[in-house]
Coordinates of C-alpha atoms and ligand atoms in Angstrom, one line a residue:
M1 CA -43.5 73.8 -2.4
D2 CA -43.7 72.3 1.1
Y3 CA -40.6 71.1 2.9
Y4 CA -39.8 69.1 6.0
K5 CA -38.0 70.5 9.1
I6 CA -36.7 67.6 11.2
K7 CA -34.9 68.1 14.4
G8 CA -32.9 64.9 14.9
G9 CA -31.9 63.0 17.9
K10 CA -35.3 61.9 19.3
K11 CA -35.7 58.2 20.1
L12 CA -38.9 57.0 18.4
R13 CA -41.2 55.2 20.8
G14 CA -44.7 53.7 20.5
E15 CA -47.0 51.9 18.1
I16 CA -47.6 52.7 14.5
K17 CA -50.3 51.3 12.3
I18 CA -49.2 50.4 8.8
S19 CA -51.3 51.6 5.9
G20 CA -52.5 49.6 2.9
A21 CA -49.9 48.7 0.3
K22 CA -49.4 51.2 -2.5
N23 CA -47.9 48.7 -4.9
A24 CA -50.8 46.3 -4.4
A25 CA -53.5 48.9 -4.5
L26 CA -52.3 50.4 -7.8
P27 CA -52.9 47.2 -10.0
I28 CA -56.0 46.2 -8.0
I29 CA -57.6 49.6 -8.6
V30 CA -56.9 49.2 -12.3
A31 CA -58.0 45.6 -12.3
S32 CA -61.4 46.7 -11.1
L33 CA -62.0 47.8 -14.8
L34 CA -62.2 44.1 -15.6
A35 CA -65.8 43.8 -14.2
D36 CA -68.9 45.8 -14.7
G37 CA -70.6 46.9 -11.5
E38 CA -69.3 48.3 -8.2
T39 CA -66.0 47.2 -6.7
V40 CA -65.3 48.2 -3.1
L41 CA -61.7 48.4 -2.0
K42 CA -60.8 48.7 1.7
N43 CA -57.5 49.8 3.3
V44 CA -56.6 51.9 0.3
P45 CA -53.8 54.3 1.3
D46 CA -54.4 58.0 0.7
L47 CA -51.4 58.8 -1.4
M48 CA -50.6 60.9 -4.4
D49 CA -50.0 57.8 -6.6
I50 CA -53.4 56.5 -5.6
R51 CA -55.1 59.8 -6.5
T52 CA -53.3 59.7 -9.8
I53 CA -54.4 56.2 -10.7
I54 CA -58.0 57.1 -9.6
R55 CA -57.9 59.9 -12.2
V56 CA -56.5 57.5 -14.7
I57 CA -59.4 55.0 -14.4
E58 CA -61.9 57.9 -14.3
Y59 CA -60.5 59.0 -17.6
L60 CA -61.2 55.5 -18.9
G61 CA -64.9 55.8 -17.8
A62 CA -65.0 54.5 -14.2
E63 CA -66.8 56.5 -11.6
T64 CA -65.1 56.6 -8.2
E65 CA -65.8 57.7 -4.6
F66 CA -62.8 57.8 -2.3
D67 CA -63.6 58.0 1.5
R68 CA -60.0 59.0 2.4
E69 CA -60.7 59.1 6.1
N70 CA -61.8 55.5 6.1
H71 CA -59.7 54.3 3.2
I72 CA -62.6 53.0 1.3
L73 CA -62.6 53.4 -2.5
K74 CA -65.7 52.6 -4.5
I75 CA -65.3 52.1 -8.2
K76 CA -68.3 51.9 -10.5
V77 CA -67.7 50.5 -14.0
S78 CA -70.4 50.4 -16.7
K79 CA -68.7 51.4 -19.8
I80 CA -65.0 51.8 -20.3
K81 CA -63.3 53.4 -23.2
N82 CA -59.8 53.5 -24.6
G83 CA -58.2 56.8 -25.2
E84 CA -54.8 58.4 -25.1
M85 CA -54.3 59.6 -21.6
P86 CA -53.0 63.1 -21.0
Y87 CA -49.3 62.9 -20.6
E88 CA -49.4 64.8 -17.3
L89 CA -51.3 61.8 -15.8
V90 CA -48.9 59.2 -16.8
K91 CA -45.6 61.0 -16.6
T92 CA -45.4 60.9 -12.9
M93 CA -46.2 57.3 -12.4
R94 CA -44.9 54.2 -14.1
A95 CA -47.9 52.2 -12.9
S96 CA -50.1 53.9 -15.4
V97 CA -48.9 51.3 -17.9
Y98 CA -51.1 48.8 -15.9
V99 CA -54.2 50.0 -17.7
M100 CA -53.0 48.1 -20.8
G101 CA -53.9 44.7 -19.3
P102 CA -57.5 45.4 -18.5
L103 CA -58.1 47.6 -21.7
L104 CA -56.7 44.8 -23.9
A105 CA -58.8 42.2 -22.1
R106 CA -62.0 44.1 -22.4
L107 CA -61.6 46.2 -25.6
G108 CA -58.8 44.6 -27.5
E109 CA -57.0 48.0 -27.7
A110 CA -55.0 50.2 -25.5
D111 CA -53.2 53.5 -26.0
V112 CA -50.8 54.8 -23.4
S113 CA -47.8 57.0 -23.2
L114 CA -44.5 55.4 -22.3
P115 CA -44.6 55.7 -18.6
G116 CA -42.6 57.9 -16.3
G117 CA -42.2 57.4 -12.5
C118 CA -39.2 57.4 -10.3
A119 CA -36.0 58.6 -11.9
I120 CA -34.3 55.3 -11.2
G121 CA -32.7 54.3 -14.5
E122 CA -34.1 53.1 -17.7
R123 CA -37.2 51.1 -16.5
P124 CA -38.3 50.0 -19.9
V125 CA -41.6 48.1 -20.5
D126 CA -40.3 45.7 -23.1
I127 CA -41.3 42.6 -21.1
H128 CA -44.9 43.8 -20.7
L129 CA -45.0 44.4 -24.5
A130 CA -43.4 41.1 -25.4
G131 CA -46.0 39.3 -23.3
F132 CA -48.8 41.1 -25.0
E133 CA -47.3 40.3 -28.4
A134 CA -47.2 36.6 -27.4
M135 CA -50.9 37.0 -26.7
G136 CA -51.5 38.2 -30.3
V137 CA -51.4 41.9 -29.7
R138 CA -49.9 44.2 -32.3
I139 CA -47.7 46.9 -30.7
E140 CA -46.7 50.2 -32.3
L141 CA -44.7 53.0 -30.8
E142 CA -45.4 56.4 -32.0
H143 CA -44.3 59.8 -30.6
G144 CA -43.7 58.4 -27.1
N145 CA -47.0 56.5 -27.2
I146 CA -47.7 52.8 -27.2
K147 CA -50.5 51.7 -29.5
A148 CA -51.7 48.1 -28.8
R149 CA -54.3 46.4 -30.9
A150 CA -55.7 42.8 -30.9
K151 CA -58.7 41.4 -32.7
K152 CA -58.9 38.8 -30.0
L153 CA -56.4 38.0 -27.3
A154 CA -55.0 34.5 -27.5
P155 CA -53.7 32.4 -24.6
A156 CA -49.9 32.1 -24.5
N157 CA -47.0 30.4 -22.9
F158 CA -44.7 33.3 -22.0
T159 CA -41.4 33.4 -20.2
M160 CA -40.3 36.8 -18.9
R161 CA -36.7 37.4 -19.7
Q162 CA -36.2 38.8 -16.3
I163 CA -38.5 39.0 -13.2
S164 CA -40.8 42.0 -13.5
V165 CA -43.4 42.9 -10.9
G166 CA -45.2 45.2 -13.4
A167 CA -45.1 42.8 -16.3
T168 CA -46.4 39.9 -14.2
A169 CA -49.4 42.0 -13.0
N170 CA -50.2 43.4 -16.5
L171 CA -50.1 39.9 -18.1
M172 CA -52.2 38.4 -15.4
M173 CA -54.8 41.1 -15.9
A174 CA -54.7 40.7 -19.7
S175 CA -55.2 37.0 -19.6
V176 CA -58.0 36.4 -17.0
L177 CA -60.7 37.0 -19.6
T178 CA -58.8 35.3 -22.5
S179 CA -60.3 31.9 -23.2
G180 CA -57.8 29.1 -22.9
K181 CA -54.8 28.5 -20.7
T182 CA -52.1 31.1 -20.4
V183 CA -48.9 30.1 -18.6
L184 CA -46.6 32.8 -17.4
E185 CA -43.0 31.7 -16.4
N186 CA -40.4 33.5 -14.4
C187 CA -43.1 35.5 -12.6
A188 CA -42.6 37.9 -9.7
L189 CA -43.3 36.4 -6.3
E190 CA -43.9 39.8 -4.6
P191 CA -46.8 39.8 -2.1
D192 CA -48.3 42.7 -4.2
I193 CA -48.7 40.2 -7.1
V194 CA -50.2 37.6 -4.8
D195 CA -52.7 40.3 -3.5
L196 CA -53.7 41.2 -7.0
G197 CA -54.1 37.5 -7.8
L198 CA -56.3 37.0 -4.8
F199 CA -58.4 39.9 -5.8
L200 CA -58.8 38.6 -9.3
K201 CA -59.7 35.1 -7.9
K202 CA -62.3 36.6 -5.7
M203 CA -63.8 38.2 -8.8
G204 CA -64.0 34.8 -10.3
A205 CA -60.7 34.5 -12.2
N206 CA -59.2 31.0 -12.5
I207 CA -55.5 31.5 -11.4
S208 CA -53.1 29.0 -9.9
G209 CA -49.5 29.2 -8.9
L210 CA -49.7 32.6 -7.2
G211 CA -46.5 33.3 -5.2
T212 CA -44.5 30.9 -7.5
E213 CA -42.5 31.4 -10.6
R214 CA -45.2 29.8 -12.8
I215 CA -48.6 31.3 -12.8
T216 CA -51.3 29.6 -14.8
I217 CA -54.5 31.4 -15.9
E218 CA -57.6 29.7 -17.4
G219 CA -59.6 32.4 -19.0
V220 CA -63.2 32.9 -17.8
K221 CA -66.0 34.6 -19.6
K222 CA -66.8 37.2 -17.0
L223 CA -65.7 38.6 -13.7
T224 CA -67.9 39.9 -11.0
P225 CA -67.1 43.0 -8.8
V226 CA -66.3 42.3 -5.2
T227 CA -65.3 43.9 -1.9
Y228 CA -61.7 43.4 -1.1
T229 CA -59.2 44.6 1.5
I230 CA -55.7 45.6 0.3
M231 CA -52.8 44.0 2.2
P232 CA -50.5 46.1 4.4
D233 CA -47.5 48.0 2.9
R234 CA -44.3 46.2 3.5
I235 CA -42.1 49.1 2.3
E236 CA -43.8 51.5 4.7
A237 CA -43.4 48.9 7.5
G238 CA -39.7 48.5 6.7
T239 CA -39.2 52.3 6.6
F240 CA -40.7 52.7 10.1
L241 CA -38.6 49.9 11.4
L242 CA -35.5 51.6 10.1
A243 CA -36.6 54.9 11.6
G244 CA -36.9 53.0 14.9
A245 CA -33.5 51.4 14.4
I246 CA -31.5 54.6 13.5
T247 CA -32.9 56.5 16.5
K248 CA -32.3 53.5 18.8
G249 CA -35.9 53.7 19.8
D250 CA -38.6 51.2 20.7
V251 CA -41.1 51.0 17.8
T252 CA -43.9 48.5 17.3
L253 CA -45.6 48.1 13.9
T254 CA -49.2 47.0 14.0
D255 CA -51.4 45.8 11.1
C256 CA -48.4 44.5 9.2
V257 CA -47.4 41.1 7.8
P258 CA -44.1 40.2 9.5
E259 CA -43.2 37.5 6.9
H260 CA -43.3 40.2 4.1
I261 CA -40.3 42.0 5.7
Q262 CA -38.4 39.1 6.9
S263 CA -35.3 39.9 4.7
L264 CA -35.1 43.2 6.6
T265 CA -35.8 41.9 10.1
D266 CA -33.1 39.2 9.5
L267 CA -30.7 41.9 8.6
L268 CA -31.6 44.0 11.6
K269 CA -31.1 41.0 13.9
E270 CA -27.7 40.4 12.5
S271 CA -26.9 44.1 12.9
G272 CA -27.6 43.9 16.7
Y273 CA -31.3 44.8 17.1
N274 CA -33.9 42.8 19.0
I275 CA -36.9 42.0 16.8
E276 CA -40.1 40.5 18.3
T277 CA -42.8 39.4 15.9
G278 CA -46.4 38.7 16.7
K279 CA -49.1 37.7 14.3
N280 CA -49.5 41.1 12.7
T281 CA -46.9 43.1 14.7
V282 CA -43.2 43.6 14.7
R283 CA -41.3 45.4 17.5
I284 CA -37.8 46.7 17.3
T285 CA -35.5 47.7 20.2
P286 CA -31.7 48.1 20.2
G287 CA -29.7 45.1 21.3
K288 CA -26.0 44.6 21.9
N289 CA -23.1 44.6 19.5
Q290 CA -24.5 46.7 16.7
K291 CA -22.5 46.4 13.5
G292 CA -22.6 46.9 9.8
F293 CA -24.0 44.4 7.3
M294 CA -23.8 43.2 3.7
I295 CA -26.9 43.1 1.6
K296 CA -27.9 42.6 -2.1
T297 CA -31.2 43.7 -3.4
L298 CA -33.1 40.9 -5.1
P299 CA -36.7 40.1 -6.2
Y300 CA -38.9 38.9 -3.4
P301 CA -38.3 37.1 -1.0
G302 CA -34.9 38.8 -1.3
F303 CA -34.1 42.2 0.1
P304 CA -36.3 44.8 -1.6
T305 CA -34.7 47.5 -3.8
D306 CA -37.3 49.9 -2.3
L307 CA -35.6 49.6 1.1
Q308 CA -32.0 49.9 -0.3
A309 CA -31.8 53.7 0.2
P310 CA -33.5 53.7 3.7
V311 CA -31.2 50.9 4.9
M312 CA -28.1 52.9 3.7
S313 CA -29.0 55.6 6.1
L314 CA -28.9 53.1 9.0
A315 CA -25.5 51.8 7.7
S316 CA -24.1 55.3 8.0
I317 CA -24.3 55.2 11.8
L318 CA -23.8 51.5 12.5
P319 CA -20.2 50.7 13.6
G320 CA -18.1 49.0 10.9
I321 CA -18.4 48.7 7.2
S322 CA -21.5 47.9 5.3
V323 CA -21.7 46.7 1.7
I324 CA -24.9 47.3 -0.3
I325 CA -25.3 45.9 -3.8
E326 CA -28.2 47.1 -6.0
T327 CA -29.1 44.5 -8.6
I328 CA -32.6 45.6 -9.6
F329 CA -32.3 49.2 -10.9
E330 CA -29.2 50.7 -12.4
N331 CA -29.4 54.2 -11.2
R332 CA -30.7 53.9 -7.7
Y333 CA -28.0 55.8 -5.7
T334 CA -29.3 59.3 -6.1
H335 CA -29.7 59.6 -2.3
V336 CA -25.9 59.1 -1.8
G337 CA -24.9 62.7 -2.5
E338 CA -27.5 64.0 0.0
L339 CA -26.6 61.4 2.7
R340 CA -22.9 62.5 2.3
R341 CA -24.1 66.1 3.0
L342 CA -25.3 64.8 6.4
G343 CA -22.0 63.2 7.1
S344 CA -22.3 59.7 5.7
D345 CA -19.1 58.1 4.3
I346 CA -20.2 56.3 1.2
S347 CA -18.3 55.3 -1.8
I348 CA -19.8 53.9 -5.0
E349 CA -18.2 51.4 -7.4
G350 CA -20.7 50.5 -10.1
N351 CA -23.7 49.0 -8.4
V352 CA -21.8 48.5 -5.1
A353 CA -22.0 51.0 -2.2
I354 CA -19.5 50.8 0.6
V355 CA -20.5 52.6 3.7
K356 CA -18.0 53.3 6.4
G357 CA -20.3 53.5 9.4
G358 CA -20.1 54.8 12.9
K359 CA -20.6 58.4 11.8
K360 CA -22.4 61.1 13.8
L361 CA -24.8 62.7 11.3
M362 CA -25.2 66.4 11.3
S363 CA -28.0 68.5 9.7
A364 CA -27.7 70.1 6.3
P365 CA -30.2 71.3 3.7
I366 CA -31.0 68.4 1.4
M367 CA -33.5 67.3 -1.2
M368 CA -35.4 64.2 -2.4
S369 CA -34.7 62.8 -5.8
D370 CA -37.3 60.0 -5.8
L371 CA -39.7 58.3 -3.5
R372 CA -37.5 55.9 -1.6
A373 CA -34.5 58.1 -1.8
G374 CA -36.7 60.6 0.0
A375 CA -37.5 58.1 2.8
S376 CA -33.8 57.5 3.3
L377 CA -33.3 61.2 3.9
V378 CA -36.1 61.4 6.4
I379 CA -34.6 58.5 8.3
A380 CA -31.1 60.0 8.3
A381 CA -32.5 63.4 9.4
L382 CA -34.2 61.7 12.4
A383 CA -30.7 60.8 13.6
A384 CA -28.8 63.9 12.6
K385 CA -27.8 66.5 15.1
G386 CA -29.5 69.8 14.5
T387 CA -32.5 70.7 12.2
T388 CA -32.5 69.3 8.7
E389 CA -34.6 70.9 6.0
I390 CA -35.6 68.5 3.3
R391 CA -37.0 69.9 0.0
R392 CA -39.0 68.3 -2.9
I393 CA -41.1 66.3 -0.5
Y394 CA -43.7 65.7 -3.2
H395 CA -41.6 62.6 -3.9
S396 CA -42.4 61.0 -0.5
D397 CA -46.1 62.2 -0.7
R398 CA -46.3 59.7 -3.6
G399 CA -45.8 56.7 -1.3
Y400 CA -46.0 57.5 2.5
E401 CA -49.4 58.3 4.0
K402 CA -49.4 61.0 6.7
L403 CA -45.7 60.7 7.2
T404 CA -45.4 63.8 9.4
E405 CA -48.3 62.7 11.6
K406 CA -47.1 59.1 12.0
L407 CA -43.5 60.1 12.9
S408 CA -44.8 62.8 15.3
A409 CA -47.0 60.2 17.0
L410 CA -43.8 58.2 17.6
G411 CA -42.1 61.3 19.2
A412 CA -40.2 62.6 16.2
D413 CA -39.7 66.4 15.9
I414 CA -40.9 66.8 12.3
K415 CA -42.9 69.6 10.7
R416 CA -44.2 70.1 7.3
V417 CA -43.7 73.7 6.4
K418 CA -45.7 75.4 3.7
G419 CA -43.9 77.2 0.9
G420 CA -40.2 77.3 0.1
T421 CA -37.9 78.4 -2.7
F422 CA -37.2 75.3 -4.7
Ligands
UD1_501 C1 -42.3 47.6 -9.0 C2 -42.6 48.5 -7.9 C3 -41.4 49.3 -7.4 C4 -40.2 48.3 -7.1 C5 -40.0 47.3 -8.3 C6 -39.0 46.2 -8.0 C7 -44.9 49.2 -8.3 C8 -45.9 50.2 -8.7 N1 -43.6 49.5 -8.3 O1 -41.8 48.4 -10.1 O2 -41.7 50.0 -6.2 O3 -39.0 49.0 -6.9 O4 -41.3 46.7 -8.6 O5 -39.4 45.5 -6.9 O6 -45.3 48.1 -8.0 N2 -37.7 45.8 -16.6 C9 -37.4 45.7 -17.9 N3 -38.4 45.6 -18.8 C10 -39.7 45.6 -18.4 C11 -40.0 45.6 -17.1 C12 -39.0 45.7 -16.1 O7 -36.2 45.7 -18.3 O8 -40.6 45.5 -19.3 C13 -36.6 45.9 -15.6 C14 -36.6 47.2 -14.8 O9 -36.0 48.2 -15.5 C15 -35.9 46.8 -13.5 C16 -36.4 45.4 -13.3 O10 -36.8 44.9 -14.6 O11 -34.6 46.9 -13.7 C17 -37.5 45.2 -12.3 O12 -38.6 46.0 -12.7 P1 -40.1 45.7 -12.3 O13 -40.1 44.5 -11.4 O14 -40.9 45.7 -13.5 O15 -40.5 47.0 -11.5 P2 -41.8 47.9 -11.6 O16 -43.0 47.0 -11.8 O17 -41.6 49.0 -12.4

């Protein structure tokens, strides 16, 4: 297994182009199953999760061609089939549950394994299933598999018991071809959902209320394949800003949407960094009076849970105390033990992390436990004295494109080393 060797202490400097958003691309790739013909997706990031979802839709009958260099994915759909997907395909990625929406819409049946994904707590899919049931789908759970059947999908008024990005996406995809008016309440406002909605609209879907808590879908008979460009990845953008912040560097993100990461840039400004935003750019430089912060993860436009681990690395070195409260996932502090090995002073009480900052981090062998925990370790290692070896980097391969190349281009001393013992 490959590992990273990072020699910390280099100030990052320069411009970095942000890739397409993983969490928008995943449902959009799956949603292409809703129309026969050829869909062309641009700005698709070349990531492990993307390769996995491509295999998933191929398994369901789509033909694909991924030009990784140019980030263009062509998806040809003529006949799709339902079928229990091999467990190895779904076990690594929770987003595989997204196939339920399109399969139910087109075939009235879907069989999937209960999904895996990051090891961050329970992550059930009960809201997805309750929504499908409201649309007249019969759900059975057998041997770790979900079996969903409907003679005909019915439009529904459905209120999600809690905001769920995945359930909002899945129910939108299920209802676009269902004749009648479906009203989804307590929807996720995440830009990824808006991007999916814009893609579906371009295909001919009749959707209103995107980016609000109530999304209304009037079913149409047929969707037409289109060419669509995936929006930029706000979590990758946030991760690079934090890498710039922790090294006290001068980093400019290009090809990003500044508004999507405003909760982070607000926090960075309060913590003593200068932030300059352009139309599609954000620049960070160190300012005066750096200090700790208090933050709570929340659904968009609140602070994203996917940046909770990365921001904790920054808290470790900022003077003063930072308080971080995780409200979205119940087991999302697996990076804490590893950050402590680098010298962070973090205590955890339930879902509250208290970080005593101002620490000088020092290298140590550490390992990633999930995708965003992995990002936090890379960020911390960039600031740590000495050479840090990070194992299990397959986690960050799921969601960060060309991480080594991008960080090296900013002046980081990072190498991906082949082989390793665990
Ligand atoms: C998506 C993102 C993930 C991000 C998360 C929250 C993708 C592929 N992944 O994950 O990166 O961290 O949004 O912004 O887009 N829940 C239930 N029942 C359900 C569904 C969700 O209890 O049926 C709970 C979850 O356990 C979690 C919370 O709701 O505590 C939010 O989950 P959700 O928004 O669904 O996250 P994902 O779509 O899995």
